[in-house]
Structures are given as C-alpha cells and as structure tokens.
Short mmCIF file of C-alpha atoms in Angstrom, two decimals:
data_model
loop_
_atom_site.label_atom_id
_atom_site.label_comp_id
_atom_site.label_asym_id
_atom_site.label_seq_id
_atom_site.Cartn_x
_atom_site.Cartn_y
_atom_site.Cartn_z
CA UNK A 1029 31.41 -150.33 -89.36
CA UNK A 1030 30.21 -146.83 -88.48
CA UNK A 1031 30.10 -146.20 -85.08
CA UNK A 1032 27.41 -143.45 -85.39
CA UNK A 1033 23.99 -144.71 -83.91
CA UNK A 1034 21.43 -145.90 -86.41
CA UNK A 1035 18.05 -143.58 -85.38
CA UNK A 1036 14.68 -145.24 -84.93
CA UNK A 1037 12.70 -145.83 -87.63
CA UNK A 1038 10.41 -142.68 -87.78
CA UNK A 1039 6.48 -143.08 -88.97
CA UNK A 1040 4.36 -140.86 -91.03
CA UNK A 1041 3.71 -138.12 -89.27
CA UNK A 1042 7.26 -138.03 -87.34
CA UNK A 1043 6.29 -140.54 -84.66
CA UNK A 1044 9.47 -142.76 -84.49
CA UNK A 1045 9.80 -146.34 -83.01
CA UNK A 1046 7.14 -149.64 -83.70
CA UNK A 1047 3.57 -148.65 -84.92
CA UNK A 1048 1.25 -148.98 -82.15
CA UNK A 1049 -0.54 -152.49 -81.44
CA UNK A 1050 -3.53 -151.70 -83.18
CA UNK A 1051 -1.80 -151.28 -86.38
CA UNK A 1052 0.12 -154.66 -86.20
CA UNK A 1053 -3.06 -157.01 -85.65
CA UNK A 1054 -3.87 -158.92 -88.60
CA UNK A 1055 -7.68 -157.81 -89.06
CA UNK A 1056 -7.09 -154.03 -89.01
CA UNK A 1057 -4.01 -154.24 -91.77
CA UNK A 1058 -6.56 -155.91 -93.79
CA UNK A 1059 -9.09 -153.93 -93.64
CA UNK A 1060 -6.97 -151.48 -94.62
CA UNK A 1061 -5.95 -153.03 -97.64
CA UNK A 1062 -9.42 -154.27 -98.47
CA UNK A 1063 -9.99 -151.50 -101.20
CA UNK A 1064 -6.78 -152.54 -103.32
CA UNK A 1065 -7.30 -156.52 -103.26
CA UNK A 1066 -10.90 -157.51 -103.19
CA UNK A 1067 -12.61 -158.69 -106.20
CA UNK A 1068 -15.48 -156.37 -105.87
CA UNK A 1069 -13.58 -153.52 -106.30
CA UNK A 1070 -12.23 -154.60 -109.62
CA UNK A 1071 -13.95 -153.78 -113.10
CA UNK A 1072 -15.74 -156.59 -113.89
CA UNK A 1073 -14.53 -159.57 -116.25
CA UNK A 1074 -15.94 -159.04 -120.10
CA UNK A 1075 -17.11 -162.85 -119.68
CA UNK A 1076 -18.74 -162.71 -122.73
CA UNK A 1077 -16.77 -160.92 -124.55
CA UNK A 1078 -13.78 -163.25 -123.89
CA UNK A 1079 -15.71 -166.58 -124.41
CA UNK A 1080 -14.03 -169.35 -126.24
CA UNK A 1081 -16.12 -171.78 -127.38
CA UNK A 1082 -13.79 -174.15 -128.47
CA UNK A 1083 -12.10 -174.46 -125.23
CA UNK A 1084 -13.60 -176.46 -122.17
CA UNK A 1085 -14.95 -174.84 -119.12
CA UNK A 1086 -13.96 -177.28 -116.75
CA UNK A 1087 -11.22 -179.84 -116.07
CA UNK A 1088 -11.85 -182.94 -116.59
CA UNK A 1089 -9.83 -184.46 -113.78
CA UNK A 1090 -12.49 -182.63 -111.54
CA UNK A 1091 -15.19 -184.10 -112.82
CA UNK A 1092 -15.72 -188.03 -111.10
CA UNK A 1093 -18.48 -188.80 -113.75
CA UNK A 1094 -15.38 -189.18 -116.62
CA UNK A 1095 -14.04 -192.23 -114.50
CA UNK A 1096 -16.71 -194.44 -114.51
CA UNK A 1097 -17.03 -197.05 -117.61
CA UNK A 1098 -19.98 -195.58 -118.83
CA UNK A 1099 -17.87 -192.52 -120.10
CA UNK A 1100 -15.71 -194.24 -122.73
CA UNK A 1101 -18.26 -194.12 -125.28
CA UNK A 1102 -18.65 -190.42 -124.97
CA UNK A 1103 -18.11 -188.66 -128.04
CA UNK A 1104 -15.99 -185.59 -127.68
CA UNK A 1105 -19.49 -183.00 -127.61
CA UNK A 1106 -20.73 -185.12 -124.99
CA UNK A 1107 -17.96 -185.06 -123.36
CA UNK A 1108 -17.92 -180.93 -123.34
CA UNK A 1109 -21.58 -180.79 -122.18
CA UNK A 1110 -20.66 -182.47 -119.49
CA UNK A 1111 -17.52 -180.34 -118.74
CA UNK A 1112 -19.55 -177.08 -118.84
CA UNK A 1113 -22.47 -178.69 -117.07
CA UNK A 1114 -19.58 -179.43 -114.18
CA UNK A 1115 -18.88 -175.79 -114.29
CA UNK A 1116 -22.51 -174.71 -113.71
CA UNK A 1117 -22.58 -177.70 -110.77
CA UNK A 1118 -19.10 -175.84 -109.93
CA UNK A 1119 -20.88 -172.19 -109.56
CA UNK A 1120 -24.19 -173.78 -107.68
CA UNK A 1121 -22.45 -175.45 -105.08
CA UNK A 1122 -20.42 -172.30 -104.46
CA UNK A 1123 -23.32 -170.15 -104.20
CA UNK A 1124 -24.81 -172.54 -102.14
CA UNK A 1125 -22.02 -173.04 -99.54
CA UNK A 1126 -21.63 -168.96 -99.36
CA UNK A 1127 -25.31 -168.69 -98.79
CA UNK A 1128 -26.35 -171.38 -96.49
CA UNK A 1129 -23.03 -171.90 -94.34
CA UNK A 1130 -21.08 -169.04 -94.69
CA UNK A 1131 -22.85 -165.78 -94.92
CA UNK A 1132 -24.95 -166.74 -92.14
CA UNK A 1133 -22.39 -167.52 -89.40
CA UNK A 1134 -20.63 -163.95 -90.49
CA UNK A 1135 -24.15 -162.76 -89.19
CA UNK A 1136 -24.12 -164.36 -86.16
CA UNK A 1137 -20.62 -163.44 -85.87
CA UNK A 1138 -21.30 -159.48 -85.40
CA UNK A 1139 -24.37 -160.65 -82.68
CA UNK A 1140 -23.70 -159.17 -79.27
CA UNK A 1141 -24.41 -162.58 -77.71
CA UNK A 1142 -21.37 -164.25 -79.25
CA UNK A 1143 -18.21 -164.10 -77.65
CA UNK A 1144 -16.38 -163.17 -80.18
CA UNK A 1145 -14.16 -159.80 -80.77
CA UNK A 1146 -16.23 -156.59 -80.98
CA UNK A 1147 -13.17 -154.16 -82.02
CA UNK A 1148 -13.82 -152.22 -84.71
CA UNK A 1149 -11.27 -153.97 -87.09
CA UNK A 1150 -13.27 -157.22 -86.28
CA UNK A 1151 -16.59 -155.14 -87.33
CA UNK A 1152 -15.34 -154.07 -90.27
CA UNK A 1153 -13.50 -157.23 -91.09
CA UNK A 1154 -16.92 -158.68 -91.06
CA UNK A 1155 -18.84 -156.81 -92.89
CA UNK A 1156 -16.12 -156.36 -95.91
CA UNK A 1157 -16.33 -160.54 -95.71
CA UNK A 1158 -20.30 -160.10 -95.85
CA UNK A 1159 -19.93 -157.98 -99.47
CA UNK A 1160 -17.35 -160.14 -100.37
CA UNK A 1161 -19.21 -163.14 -100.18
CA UNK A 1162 -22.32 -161.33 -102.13
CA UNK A 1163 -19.61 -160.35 -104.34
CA UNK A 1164 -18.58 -163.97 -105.24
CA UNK A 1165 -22.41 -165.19 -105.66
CA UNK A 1166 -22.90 -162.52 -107.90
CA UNK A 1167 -19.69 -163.71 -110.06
CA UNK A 1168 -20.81 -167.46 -109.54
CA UNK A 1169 -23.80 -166.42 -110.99
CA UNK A 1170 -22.91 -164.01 -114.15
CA UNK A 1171 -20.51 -167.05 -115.27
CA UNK A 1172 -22.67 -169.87 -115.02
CA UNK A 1173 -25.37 -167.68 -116.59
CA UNK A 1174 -23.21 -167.36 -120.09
CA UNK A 1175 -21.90 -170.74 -119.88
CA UNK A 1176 -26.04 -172.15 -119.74
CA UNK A 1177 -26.42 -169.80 -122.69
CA UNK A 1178 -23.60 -170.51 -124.86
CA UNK A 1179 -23.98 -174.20 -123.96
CA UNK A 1180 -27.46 -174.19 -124.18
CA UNK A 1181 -27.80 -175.74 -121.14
CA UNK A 1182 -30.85 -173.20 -119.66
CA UNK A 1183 -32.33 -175.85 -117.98
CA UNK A 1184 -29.85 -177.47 -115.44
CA UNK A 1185 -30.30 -176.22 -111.71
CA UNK A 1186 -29.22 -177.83 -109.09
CA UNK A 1187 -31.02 -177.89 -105.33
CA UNK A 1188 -28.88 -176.07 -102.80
CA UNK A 1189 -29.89 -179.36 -100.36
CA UNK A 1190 -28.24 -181.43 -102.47
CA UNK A 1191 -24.39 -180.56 -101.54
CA UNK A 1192 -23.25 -182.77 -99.02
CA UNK A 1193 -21.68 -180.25 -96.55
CA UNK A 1194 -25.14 -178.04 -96.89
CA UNK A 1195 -27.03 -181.26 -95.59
CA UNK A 1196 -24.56 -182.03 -93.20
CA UNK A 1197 -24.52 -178.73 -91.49
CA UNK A 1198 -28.10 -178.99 -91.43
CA UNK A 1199 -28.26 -182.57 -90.01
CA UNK A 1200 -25.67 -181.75 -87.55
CA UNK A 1201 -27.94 -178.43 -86.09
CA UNK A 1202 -31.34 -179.70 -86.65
CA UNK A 1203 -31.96 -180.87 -82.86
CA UNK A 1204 -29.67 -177.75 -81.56
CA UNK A 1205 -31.14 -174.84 -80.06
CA UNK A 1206 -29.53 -171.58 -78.99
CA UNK A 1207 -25.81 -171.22 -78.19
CA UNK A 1208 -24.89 -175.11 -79.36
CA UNK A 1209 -26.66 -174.14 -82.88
CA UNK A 1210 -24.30 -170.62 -82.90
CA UNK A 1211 -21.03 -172.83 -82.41
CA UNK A 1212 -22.18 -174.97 -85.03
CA UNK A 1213 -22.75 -172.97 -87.97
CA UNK A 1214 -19.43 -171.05 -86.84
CA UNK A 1215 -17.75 -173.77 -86.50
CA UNK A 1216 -18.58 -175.28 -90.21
CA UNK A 1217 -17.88 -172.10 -91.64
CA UNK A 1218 -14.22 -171.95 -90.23
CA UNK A 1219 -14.10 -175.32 -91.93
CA UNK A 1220 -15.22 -173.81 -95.32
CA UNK A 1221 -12.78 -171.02 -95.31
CA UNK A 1222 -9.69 -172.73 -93.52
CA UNK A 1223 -10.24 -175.32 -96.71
CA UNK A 1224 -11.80 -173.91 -99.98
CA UNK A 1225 -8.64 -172.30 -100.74
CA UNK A 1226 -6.66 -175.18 -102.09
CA UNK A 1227 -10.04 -176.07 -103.98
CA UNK A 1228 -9.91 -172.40 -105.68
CA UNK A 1229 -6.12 -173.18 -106.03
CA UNK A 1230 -7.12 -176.38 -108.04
CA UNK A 1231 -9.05 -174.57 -110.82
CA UNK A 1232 -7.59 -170.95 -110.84
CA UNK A 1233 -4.37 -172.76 -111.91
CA UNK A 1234 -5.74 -174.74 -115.02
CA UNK A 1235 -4.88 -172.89 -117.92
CA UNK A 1236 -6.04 -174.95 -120.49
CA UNK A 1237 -10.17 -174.23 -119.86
CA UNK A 1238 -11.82 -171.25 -120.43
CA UNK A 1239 -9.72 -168.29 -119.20
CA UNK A 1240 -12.49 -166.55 -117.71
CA UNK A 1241 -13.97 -169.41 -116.11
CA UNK A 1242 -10.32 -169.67 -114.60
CA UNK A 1243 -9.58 -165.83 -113.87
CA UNK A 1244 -13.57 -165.95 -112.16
CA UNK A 1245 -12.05 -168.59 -110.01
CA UNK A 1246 -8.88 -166.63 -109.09
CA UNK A 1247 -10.18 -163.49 -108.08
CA UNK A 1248 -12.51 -165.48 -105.60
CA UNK A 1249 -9.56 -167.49 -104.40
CA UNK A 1250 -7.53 -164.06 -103.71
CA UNK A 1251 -10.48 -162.63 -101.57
CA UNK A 1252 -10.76 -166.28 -99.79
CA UNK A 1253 -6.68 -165.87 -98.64
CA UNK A 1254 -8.39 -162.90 -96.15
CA UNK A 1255 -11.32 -164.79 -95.37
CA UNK A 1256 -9.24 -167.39 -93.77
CA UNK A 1257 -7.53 -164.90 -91.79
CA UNK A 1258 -10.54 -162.69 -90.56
CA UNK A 1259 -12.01 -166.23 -89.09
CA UNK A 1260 -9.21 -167.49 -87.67
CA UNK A 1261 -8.54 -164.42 -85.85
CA UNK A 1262 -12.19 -164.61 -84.65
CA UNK A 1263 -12.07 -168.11 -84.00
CA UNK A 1264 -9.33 -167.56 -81.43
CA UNK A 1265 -11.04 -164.87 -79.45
CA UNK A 1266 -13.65 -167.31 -79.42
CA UNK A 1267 -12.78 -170.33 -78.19
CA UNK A 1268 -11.09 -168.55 -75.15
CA UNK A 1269 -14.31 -167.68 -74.20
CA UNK A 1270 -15.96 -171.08 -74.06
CA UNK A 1271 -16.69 -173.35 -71.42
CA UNK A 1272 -15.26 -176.69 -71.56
CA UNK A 1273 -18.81 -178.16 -72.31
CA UNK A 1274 -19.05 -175.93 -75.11
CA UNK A 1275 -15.23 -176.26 -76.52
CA UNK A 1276 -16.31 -179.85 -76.62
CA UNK A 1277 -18.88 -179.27 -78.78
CA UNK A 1278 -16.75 -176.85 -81.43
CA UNK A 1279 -14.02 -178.69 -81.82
CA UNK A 1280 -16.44 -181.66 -82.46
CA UNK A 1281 -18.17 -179.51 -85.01
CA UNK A 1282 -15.54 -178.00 -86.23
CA UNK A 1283 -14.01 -181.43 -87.32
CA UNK A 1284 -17.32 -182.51 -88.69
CA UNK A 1285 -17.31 -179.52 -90.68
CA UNK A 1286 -13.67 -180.30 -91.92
CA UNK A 1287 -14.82 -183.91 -92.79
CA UNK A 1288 -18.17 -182.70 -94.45
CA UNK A 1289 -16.48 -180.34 -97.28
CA UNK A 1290 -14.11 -183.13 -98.82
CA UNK A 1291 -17.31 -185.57 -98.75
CA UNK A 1292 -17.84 -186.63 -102.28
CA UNK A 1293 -21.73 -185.01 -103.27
CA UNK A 1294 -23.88 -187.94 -105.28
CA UNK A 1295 -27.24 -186.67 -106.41
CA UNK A 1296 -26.25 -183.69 -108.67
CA UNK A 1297 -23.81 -185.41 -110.89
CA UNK A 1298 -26.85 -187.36 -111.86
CA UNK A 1299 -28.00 -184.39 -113.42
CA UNK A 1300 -24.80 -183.45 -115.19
CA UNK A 1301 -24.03 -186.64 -116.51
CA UNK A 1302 -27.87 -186.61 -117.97
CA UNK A 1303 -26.52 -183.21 -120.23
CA UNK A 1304 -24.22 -186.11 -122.05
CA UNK A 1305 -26.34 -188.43 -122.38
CA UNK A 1306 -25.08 -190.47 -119.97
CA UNK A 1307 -26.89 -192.66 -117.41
CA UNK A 1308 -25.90 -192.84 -114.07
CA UNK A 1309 -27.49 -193.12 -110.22
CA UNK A 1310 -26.33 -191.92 -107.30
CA UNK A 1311 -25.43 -195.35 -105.61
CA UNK A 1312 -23.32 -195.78 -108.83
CA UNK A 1313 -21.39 -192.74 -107.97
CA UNK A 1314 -21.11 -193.77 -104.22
CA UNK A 1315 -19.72 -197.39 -104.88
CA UNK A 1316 -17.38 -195.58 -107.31
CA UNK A 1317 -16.09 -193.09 -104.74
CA UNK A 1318 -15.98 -195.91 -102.12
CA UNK A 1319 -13.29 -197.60 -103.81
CA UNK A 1320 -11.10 -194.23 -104.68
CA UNK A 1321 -8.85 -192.67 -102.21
CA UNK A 1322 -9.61 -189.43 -100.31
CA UNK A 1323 -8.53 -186.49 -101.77
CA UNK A 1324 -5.02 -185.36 -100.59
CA UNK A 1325 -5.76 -182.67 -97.40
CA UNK A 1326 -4.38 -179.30 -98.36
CA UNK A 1327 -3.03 -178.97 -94.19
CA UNK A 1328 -1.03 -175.67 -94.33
CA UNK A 1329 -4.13 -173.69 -93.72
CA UNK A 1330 -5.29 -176.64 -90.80
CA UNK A 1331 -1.93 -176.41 -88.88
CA UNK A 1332 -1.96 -172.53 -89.01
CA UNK A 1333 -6.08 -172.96 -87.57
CA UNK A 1334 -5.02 -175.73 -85.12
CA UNK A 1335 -2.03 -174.03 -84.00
CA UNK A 1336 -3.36 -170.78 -82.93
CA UNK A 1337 -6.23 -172.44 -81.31
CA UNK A 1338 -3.87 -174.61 -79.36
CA UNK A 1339 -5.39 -177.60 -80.75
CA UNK A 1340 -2.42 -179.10 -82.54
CA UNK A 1341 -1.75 -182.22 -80.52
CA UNK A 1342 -6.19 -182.89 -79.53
CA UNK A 1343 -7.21 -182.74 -83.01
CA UNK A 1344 -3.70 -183.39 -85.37
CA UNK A 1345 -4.08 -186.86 -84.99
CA UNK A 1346 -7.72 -187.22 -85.63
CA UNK A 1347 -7.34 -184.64 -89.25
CA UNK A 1348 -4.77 -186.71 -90.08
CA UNK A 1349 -2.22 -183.65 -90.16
CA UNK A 1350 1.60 -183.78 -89.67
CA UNK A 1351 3.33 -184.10 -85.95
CA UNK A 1352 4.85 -180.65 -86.55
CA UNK A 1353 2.57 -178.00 -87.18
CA UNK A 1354 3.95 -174.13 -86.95
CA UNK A 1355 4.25 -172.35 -83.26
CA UNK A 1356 1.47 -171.31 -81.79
CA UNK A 1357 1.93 -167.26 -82.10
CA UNK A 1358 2.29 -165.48 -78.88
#
C-alpha cells in the first residue's frame, strides 16, 4: 500500500472533513430531496387515457366480500363491479384517513403548544407532508372519479364515519380535552404512517389490475416512505418531552391506533357488494372476519418506531413484534 496520506474528503465549496450536523439529520436531507421524489411534482398520470377496460381495478384477494358463499354465483360482470366498486371503497377510505386523522395532527404538529421540534427542517418537513397529503386526496379522487364513470358506478359514496380507524379515533378523543386530545390524534396518525406502507406495498405491486390504478397507488406509497420518517423523527422529540402521566397515555393511544388500522371495516362493503348484486349485512361480514386470521403485521416499520422511542421491550410484546428489533440510534 501507498504510504502517502489519504486527504479528507473535501465538500462543495472546499470545506473538507464531515458535513456539519444539520446536514446529516434525517428531516433536512429530505426536505432537500422533496422536489425530485414527491408525487406532486410529477406530471400527472393520463388516467384516462391509459384505461383498460378489460382489466380489473382491484385485486380480488383484497376484497373480503369474494370469500363469503354468497359470491360463487357471481357471474364474471358482477364480479368486476364489485372489483372496481372495491377500488372506489379503496380511494374513499384513503381520503378519509388523510383528512380526518392525518392532515389534522400535521396541524397540530406545527402548534407552538406541542412539544415537538420547531427547527426549520421540522417546519418544512411538515408542511411538504401537508401538500403531500392534499396531493394524494386529489389523486384518490381523479381515479375513483374515472373508474365511477367508466364503470358507471356514479352513485356509490361511502361516509367518511364509516372506516373503522376514523370512528375509533373519534371514540377514543370524544371525552378528551386539551393536551390528552393533542397526543391522541398524534398518536393515531404515527400509527397510520408507521403502517399504510405495507398496505400501499400490497396493491402498487399487483400487476395484473389496471396499471394506473396500480402506478396511482405507487406514487402515493413512494411519498408515504418520507412520511414515516418525518413522524418518527417528530415522534421522538416528542415523547422526551412528556410527563410520565402523559407518556402513559401515548403509548396507550398509540397502540390503539396501531390496533384500529388493521380492524376489518363492516358497513361499506355492504354497499359494494350491493353494485353486484349481492346481498350481504354487516354482522355477516363480522362473523366472517371473526373466524379468519389477522392479517400478517408488516413490523419493520414498528421496530424502527419502537426502537427509537425506546419502547421496544414495553410495547414489543403487546404488538406482537419480534424479541430483536434494530438498535436504538444514538
């Protein structure tokens, strides 16, 4: 080997040696990057112009209605009014979690009386999440709009009260005033973007439905990889401001919140199984779900949240997640 010293790396601008701190933490590098990777800086999918009418819009393993006895009969149109009526279902319940559970803990998030980061990466941060979000009703919207046109399925809509993590968020606050009701609806929306992810993940990897209904999906679940990030940085800064009382509370909210997104919803598959022609009530579709197994927890994202919040061993157990979950960072 050479024995002539290897120089320090040297920066733009000839400063040599590591880039300063504020460069390295997480929420400034993506704010940085925001302009190259979000969705809403990206033309705009031709959703219309790409429509394939002979492909379905949603897969059918998604869809709990296509279990039950009732749907053998289905003929194969019935059958594909009930796929794109799952898509529309698909685009409501998004829009409804951004609306009433997200978007309004990013909010509360930039409020001086939180105790959360006030940098201006974590400004920033939020209020790139806040368009995002927008961004991803607007596309939730513009799809389902040509699928209830092609489909002619104009009159489906679906109550935003009806999604079981909406009504539980709202159950959960309802007797809560002041800085309980803050850690709340923060706390339920870490649990929406630590999770809806591996949901994205689910759909933006089905190639065999419609391709824009699956590249809609993947551009959301790219701008959701950040999300995750900007709260869990916040959500640190956070919780080492609490009092024990109120750590208490968020971590008891927080798993609530984890627990109320992989709750099965009920009432609005009523409604899509009615665009079939098939009957079904909502105790039906509990007793069905009752004897299924949970879902299978997507827990990368949960042991990256419960590590840096030093919460691996108090709420592992209780989430179900794996005895070794990834060192806390320093």
């Amino acid at each position: 080997m050479s024995s002539t010293p290897v120089s320090a790396p040297v920066a733009p601008g000839g400063r040599s040696g590591p880039p300063p701190a504020f460069e390295r933490d997480l929420l400034h590098q993506l704010t940085r990057r925001w302009g190259k990777r979000v969705a809403v800086k990206k033309d705009e999918l031709d959703l219309d112009g790409h429509f394939a009418p002979e492909l379905p819009d949603f897969p059918d393993h998604l869809v709990p209605l296509l279990t039950l006895p009732g749907a053998a009969p289905l003929d194969a149109e019935a059958r594909g009014r009930i796929l794109s009526a799952s898509w529309i279902a698909y685009n409501a319940k998004t829009t409804a979690i951004e609306d009433e559970v997200i978007l309004p803990a990013c909010r509360l998030l930039l409020q001086d009386r939180i105790p959360v980061r006030k940098d201006e990466a974590a400004v920033v941060a939020l209020h790139q999440t806040i368009i995002d979000e927008h961004y991803h009703i607007l596309m939730c919207q513009n799809a389902a709009s040509v699928t209830r046109r092609r489909r002619e399925l104009a009159d489906l809509a679906f109550d935003p009260q009806g999604w079981s993590v909406v009504r539980a968020l709202e159950e959960r606050r309802r007797e809560l005033t002041g800085p309980a009701r803050d850690l709340v609806e923060i706390a339920f929306a870490l649990a929406a973007e630590t999770t809806i992810n591996a949901f994205l993940s689910t759909i933006s990897t089905e190639f065999g439905i419609q391709p824009m209904n699956r590249l809609t999906v993947d551009l959301h679940r790219r701008d959701e990889s950040g999300h995750a990030v900007v709260f869990r940085e916040l959500a640190v800064s956070l919780y080492g401001a609490l009092s024990p009382d109120e750590r208490e509370l968020f971590k008891d909210a927080l798993v609530q919140g984890l627990d109320a997104f992989r709750a099965p919803d009920f009432d609005p598959w009523v409604g899509v199984a009615a665009t079939g022609g098939m009957a079904v009530t909502a105790d039906e579709l509990r007793d069905a779900a009752a004897g299924r197994p949970a879902a299978p927890r997507d827990t990368g994202p949960l042991q990256s949240l419960l590590a840096d919040l030093g919460l691996s061993e108090d709420l592992g157990p209780a989430l179900a997640i794996p005895a070794t979950t990834p060192a806390r960072r320093s």
